[in-house]
Amino acid sequence: MASILELLRTRYACKEFDGRPIDGERLEAILQGARLSPSSFGMEPWRFLVVTDEGLKRELRPLCWNQKQITTCSHLIVIKNQIALVQDEEYIEAIFRRRGLDPEATKAYIQRYKDFIANQDLDCWTQKQCYIAMESILLEARAQGVDSCPIEGFERERVEELLGLDPERERVALLVALGFCAHPRPPKHRLPLHELVTYR
Ligand SMILES: Cc1cc2nc3c(=O)[nH]c(=O)nc-3n(C[C@H](O)[C@H](O)[C@H](O)COP(=O)(O)O)c2cc1C
């Protein structure tokens, strides 16, 4: 089994896919990676729309800086950050109850959560969690031999309108295109560790 470091060294942002489809088993593993990602308070404030419809991909592409990945990928995962859900009483209860704490502790925990989110920009906070799921998707994709590209280059409001989302409830955090890359892996450019890390 490849180490995380090995996956990070060998994955790259694919700029154009060759159109070959990903099989269901690999897709399932990649989505499981997303599902198992950690999130603040365990709220899982993400939902995933998997786009394979070629017509929809064609409509999306001009709203995504005309990037080739959108129409050449096998599966386009739209990661949607959940704004209404994280404020929904029933959902909050269910998420905290499953921890199996006693009722008093659960109540206190929920109150701490509510105090916390009262001071958050919920679009920003839920979007941050989605980026964690993104990384899991990229890594599990690599582990499955699938190439990927995270995509932040899109017109958010227009994509949400095309997908018929109510932005008060959920928004598009980012997209991840999956498939098999049409081009070989480019060299990896990263700053050396000594420029990134300080100790004290
Ligand atoms: C959140 C995020 C958004 C990105 N958006 C795009 C994008 O819209 N289009 C693109 O071609 N690459 C995009 N990238 C890929 C980066 O450009 C790429 O990860 C970076 O240049 C490092 O290269 P590597 O991933 O191939 O090692 C994005 C990466 C991240 C993490």
Short mmCIF file of C-alpha atoms and ligand atoms in Angstrom, two decimals:
data_model
loop_
_atom_site.label_atom_id
_atom_site.label_comp_id
_atom_site.label_asym_id
_atom_site.label_seq_id
_atom_site.Cartn_x
_atom_site.Cartn_y
_atom_site.Cartn_z
CA MET A 1 0.00 0.00 0.00
CA ALA A 2 1.34 3.46 -0.94
CA SER A 3 2.16 5.87 1.87
CA ILE A 4 0.41 9.24 2.02
CA LEU A 5 3.74 10.85 1.13
CA GLU A 6 3.99 8.71 -1.96
CA LEU A 7 0.45 9.64 -2.99
CA LEU A 8 1.26 13.33 -2.47
CA ARG A 9 4.47 13.03 -4.46
CA THR A 10 2.82 11.39 -7.42
CA ARG A 11 -0.59 13.07 -7.64
CA TYR A 12 -0.88 16.20 -9.74
CA ALA A 13 -3.49 18.58 -11.05
CA CYS A 14 -4.49 17.08 -14.40
CA LYS A 15 -5.30 19.75 -16.98
CA GLU A 16 -6.95 17.46 -19.54
CA PHE A 17 -8.37 13.94 -19.26
CA ASP A 18 -8.45 11.31 -21.99
CA GLY A 19 -12.16 10.59 -21.65
CA ARG A 20 -11.86 7.01 -20.31
CA PRO A 21 -14.50 6.29 -17.66
CA ILE A 22 -13.74 5.42 -14.04
CA ASP A 23 -15.37 2.17 -12.93
CA GLY A 24 -17.95 2.14 -10.17
CA GLU A 25 -15.70 0.42 -7.63
CA ARG A 26 -13.00 3.07 -7.82
CA LEU A 27 -15.56 5.86 -7.74
CA GLU A 28 -17.14 4.32 -4.65
CA ALA A 29 -13.74 4.17 -2.90
CA ILE A 30 -13.06 7.81 -3.74
CA LEU A 31 -16.46 8.88 -2.42
CA GLN A 32 -15.87 6.81 0.74
CA GLY A 33 -12.68 8.84 1.18
CA ALA A 34 -14.77 12.01 1.07
CA ARG A 35 -17.33 10.56 3.49
CA LEU A 36 -14.71 9.55 6.05
CA SER A 37 -13.05 12.96 6.14
CA PRO A 38 -12.88 14.77 9.46
CA SER A 39 -15.01 17.87 9.98
CA SER A 40 -15.35 20.46 12.73
CA PHE A 41 -17.76 19.16 15.41
CA GLY A 42 -18.28 16.14 13.12
CA MET A 43 -20.95 18.09 11.23
CA GLU A 44 -20.13 16.69 7.77
CA PRO A 45 -21.28 19.96 6.20
CA TRP A 46 -20.79 18.69 2.67
CA ARG A 47 -22.87 16.99 0.03
CA PHE A 48 -21.51 15.66 -3.23
CA LEU A 49 -23.12 15.96 -6.63
CA VAL A 50 -21.49 13.57 -9.10
CA VAL A 51 -21.89 14.85 -12.64
CA THR A 52 -21.49 12.45 -15.57
CA ASP A 53 -24.09 13.99 -17.88
CA GLU A 54 -22.16 15.28 -20.89
CA GLY A 55 -24.75 17.97 -21.64
CA LEU A 56 -24.46 19.37 -18.13
CA LYS A 57 -20.65 19.26 -18.31
CA ARG A 58 -20.80 21.24 -21.55
CA GLU A 59 -23.03 23.83 -19.89
CA LEU A 60 -20.71 24.03 -16.89
CA ARG A 61 -17.47 24.47 -18.82
CA PRO A 62 -17.91 28.14 -19.86
CA LEU A 63 -18.80 28.95 -16.24
CA CYS A 64 -15.56 27.27 -15.13
CA TRP A 65 -13.07 29.45 -16.96
CA ASN A 66 -13.58 27.20 -19.98
CA GLN A 67 -11.27 24.62 -18.41
CA LYS A 68 -10.87 21.42 -20.43
CA GLN A 69 -11.06 19.23 -17.34
CA ILE A 70 -14.80 19.92 -17.06
CA THR A 71 -15.75 18.24 -20.33
CA THR A 72 -12.93 15.69 -20.63
CA CYS A 73 -13.21 14.18 -17.15
CA SER A 74 -15.05 10.98 -16.40
CA HIS A 75 -16.77 12.25 -13.25
CA LEU A 76 -17.05 15.80 -11.99
CA ILE A 77 -17.66 16.01 -8.26
CA VAL A 78 -19.37 19.20 -7.15
CA ILE A 79 -18.69 19.65 -3.44
CA LYS A 80 -21.55 21.62 -1.93
CA ASN A 81 -21.13 23.32 1.45
CA GLN A 82 -24.23 23.09 3.60
CA ILE A 83 -25.31 26.34 5.22
CA ALA A 84 -28.90 25.54 6.22
CA LEU A 85 -28.16 22.01 7.40
CA VAL A 86 -25.63 23.05 10.02
CA GLN A 87 -28.30 25.27 11.60
CA ASP A 88 -31.07 22.69 11.38
CA GLU A 89 -32.20 21.62 14.87
CA GLU A 90 -33.05 18.05 13.90
CA TYR A 91 -29.76 17.56 12.05
CA ILE A 92 -27.72 19.04 14.89
CA GLU A 93 -29.48 16.75 17.41
CA ALA A 94 -28.87 13.68 15.29
CA ILE A 95 -25.19 14.47 14.75
CA PHE A 96 -24.52 14.98 18.46
CA ARG A 97 -26.76 12.15 19.71
CA ARG A 98 -24.85 9.55 17.72
CA ARG A 99 -21.80 10.17 19.92
CA GLY A 100 -23.65 8.29 22.64
CA LEU A 101 -22.97 10.79 25.43
CA ASP A 102 -25.40 11.14 28.30
CA PRO A 103 -28.28 13.60 27.67
CA GLU A 104 -26.79 16.38 29.82
CA ALA A 105 -23.41 16.19 28.11
CA THR A 106 -25.12 16.12 24.71
CA LYS A 107 -27.10 19.22 25.60
CA ALA A 108 -23.98 21.06 26.75
CA TYR A 109 -22.09 20.02 23.63
CA ILE A 110 -24.90 21.27 21.39
CA GLN A 111 -24.91 24.58 23.25
CA ARG A 112 -21.15 24.91 22.76
CA TYR A 113 -21.66 24.21 19.06
CA LYS A 114 -24.42 26.81 18.77
CA ASP A 115 -22.28 29.41 20.54
CA PHE A 116 -19.44 28.58 18.19
CA ILE A 117 -21.40 28.87 14.95
CA ALA A 118 -23.06 32.10 16.12
CA ASN A 119 -19.64 33.71 15.59
CA GLN A 120 -18.88 32.08 12.26
CA ASP A 121 -19.43 33.12 8.69
CA LEU A 122 -21.25 29.88 7.88
CA ASP A 123 -20.53 29.96 4.17
CA CYS A 124 -16.81 30.29 4.90
CA TRP A 125 -16.81 27.78 7.77
CA THR A 126 -18.65 25.05 5.86
CA GLN A 127 -16.55 25.72 2.77
CA LYS A 128 -13.37 25.15 4.80
CA GLN A 129 -14.62 21.69 5.75
CA CYS A 130 -15.26 20.90 2.09
CA TYR A 131 -11.60 21.50 1.32
CA ILE A 132 -10.73 18.73 3.76
CA ALA A 133 -13.04 16.36 1.84
CA MET A 134 -11.38 17.58 -1.36
CA GLU A 135 -7.97 16.44 -0.13
CA SER A 136 -9.32 13.00 0.77
CA ILE A 137 -10.79 12.74 -2.72
CA LEU A 138 -7.46 13.67 -4.33
CA LEU A 139 -5.53 11.15 -2.23
CA GLU A 140 -7.93 8.24 -2.58
CA ALA A 141 -8.17 8.95 -6.30
CA ARG A 142 -4.40 8.65 -6.54
CA ALA A 143 -4.46 5.48 -4.45
CA GLN A 144 -7.00 4.07 -6.92
CA GLY A 145 -4.84 5.03 -9.91
CA VAL A 146 -7.26 7.78 -10.87
CA ASP A 147 -6.09 11.28 -11.83
CA SER A 148 -7.79 14.41 -10.57
CA CYS A 149 -7.94 18.17 -10.57
CA PRO A 150 -9.40 20.35 -7.82
CA ILE A 151 -11.15 23.33 -9.41
CA GLU A 152 -11.69 26.67 -7.77
CA GLY A 153 -11.71 28.53 -11.08
CA PHE A 154 -15.44 28.92 -11.63
CA GLU A 155 -18.14 31.57 -11.40
CA ARG A 156 -19.79 30.55 -8.20
CA GLU A 157 -23.18 32.25 -8.53
CA ARG A 158 -23.63 31.18 -12.14
CA VAL A 159 -22.74 27.56 -11.42
CA GLU A 160 -25.16 27.54 -8.48
CA GLU A 161 -27.89 28.98 -10.68
CA LEU A 162 -27.29 26.37 -13.38
CA LEU A 163 -27.48 23.59 -10.78
CA GLY A 164 -30.63 25.10 -9.30
CA LEU A 165 -29.17 25.53 -5.81
CA ASP A 166 -30.67 27.88 -3.24
CA PRO A 167 -27.53 29.71 -2.04
CA GLU A 168 -29.17 30.49 1.29
CA ARG A 169 -29.17 26.75 1.93
CA GLU A 170 -26.19 25.32 0.09
CA ARG A 171 -23.44 26.66 -2.10
CA VAL A 172 -20.75 25.26 -4.37
CA ALA A 173 -17.51 25.10 -2.41
CA LEU A 174 -15.39 23.69 -5.21
CA LEU A 175 -15.27 21.02 -7.90
CA VAL A 176 -13.04 18.00 -8.38
CA ALA A 177 -12.63 16.50 -11.85
CA LEU A 178 -11.71 12.80 -11.97
CA GLY A 179 -10.52 10.56 -14.75
CA PHE A 180 -7.36 9.47 -16.53
CA CYS A 181 -4.99 12.21 -17.55
CA ALA A 182 -4.22 12.74 -21.22
CA HIS A 183 -0.71 13.99 -20.42
CA PRO A 184 2.20 12.63 -18.38
CA ARG A 185 2.94 13.84 -14.89
CA PRO A 186 4.72 17.21 -14.87
CA PRO A 187 7.63 17.91 -12.48
CA LYS A 188 6.56 18.76 -8.93
CA HIS A 189 7.41 22.27 -7.74
CA ARG A 190 7.36 22.87 -4.00
CA LEU A 191 9.30 25.14 -1.69
CA PRO A 192 11.88 23.33 0.45
CA LEU A 193 10.90 22.46 4.01
CA HIS A 194 13.38 24.93 5.52
CA GLU A 195 11.52 27.83 3.90
CA LEU A 196 8.21 26.66 5.27
CA VAL A 197 8.90 25.55 8.80
CA THR A 198 10.18 27.35 11.86
CA TYR A 199 10.71 25.89 15.30
CA ARG A 200 10.75 27.53 18.66
C1 LIG B 1 -8.36 24.54 -3.92
C2 LIG B 1 -7.65 24.37 -5.22
C3 LIG B 1 -8.20 24.91 -6.36
C4 LIG B 1 -7.59 24.72 -7.60
N1 LIG B 1 -8.19 25.18 -8.73
C5 LIG B 1 -7.64 24.88 -9.94
C6 LIG B 1 -8.32 25.23 -11.14
O1 LIG B 1 -9.37 25.84 -11.15
N2 LIG B 1 -7.75 24.85 -12.30
C7 LIG B 1 -6.55 24.18 -12.35
O2 LIG B 1 -6.11 23.85 -13.45
N3 LIG B 1 -5.90 23.84 -11.22
C8 LIG B 1 -6.42 24.17 -10.04
N4 LIG B 1 -5.77 23.79 -8.88
C9 LIG B 1 -4.51 23.05 -8.98
C10 LIG B 1 -3.29 23.84 -8.54
O3 LIG B 1 -2.95 24.79 -9.50
C11 LIG B 1 -2.17 22.84 -8.27
O4 LIG B 1 -2.55 21.98 -7.23
C12 LIG B 1 -0.85 23.52 -7.91
O5 LIG B 1 -0.39 24.30 -8.98
C13 LIG B 1 0.23 22.48 -7.55
O6 LIG B 1 0.40 21.56 -8.60
P1 LIG B 1 0.14 19.99 -8.41
O7 LIG B 1 -1.19 19.83 -7.72
O8 LIG B 1 0.12 19.45 -9.82
O9 LIG B 1 1.26 19.43 -7.60
C14 LIG B 1 -6.36 24.02 -7.66
C15 LIG B 1 -5.81 23.50 -6.47
C16 LIG B 1 -6.44 23.66 -5.29
C17 LIG B 1 -5.85 23.04 -4.05
#
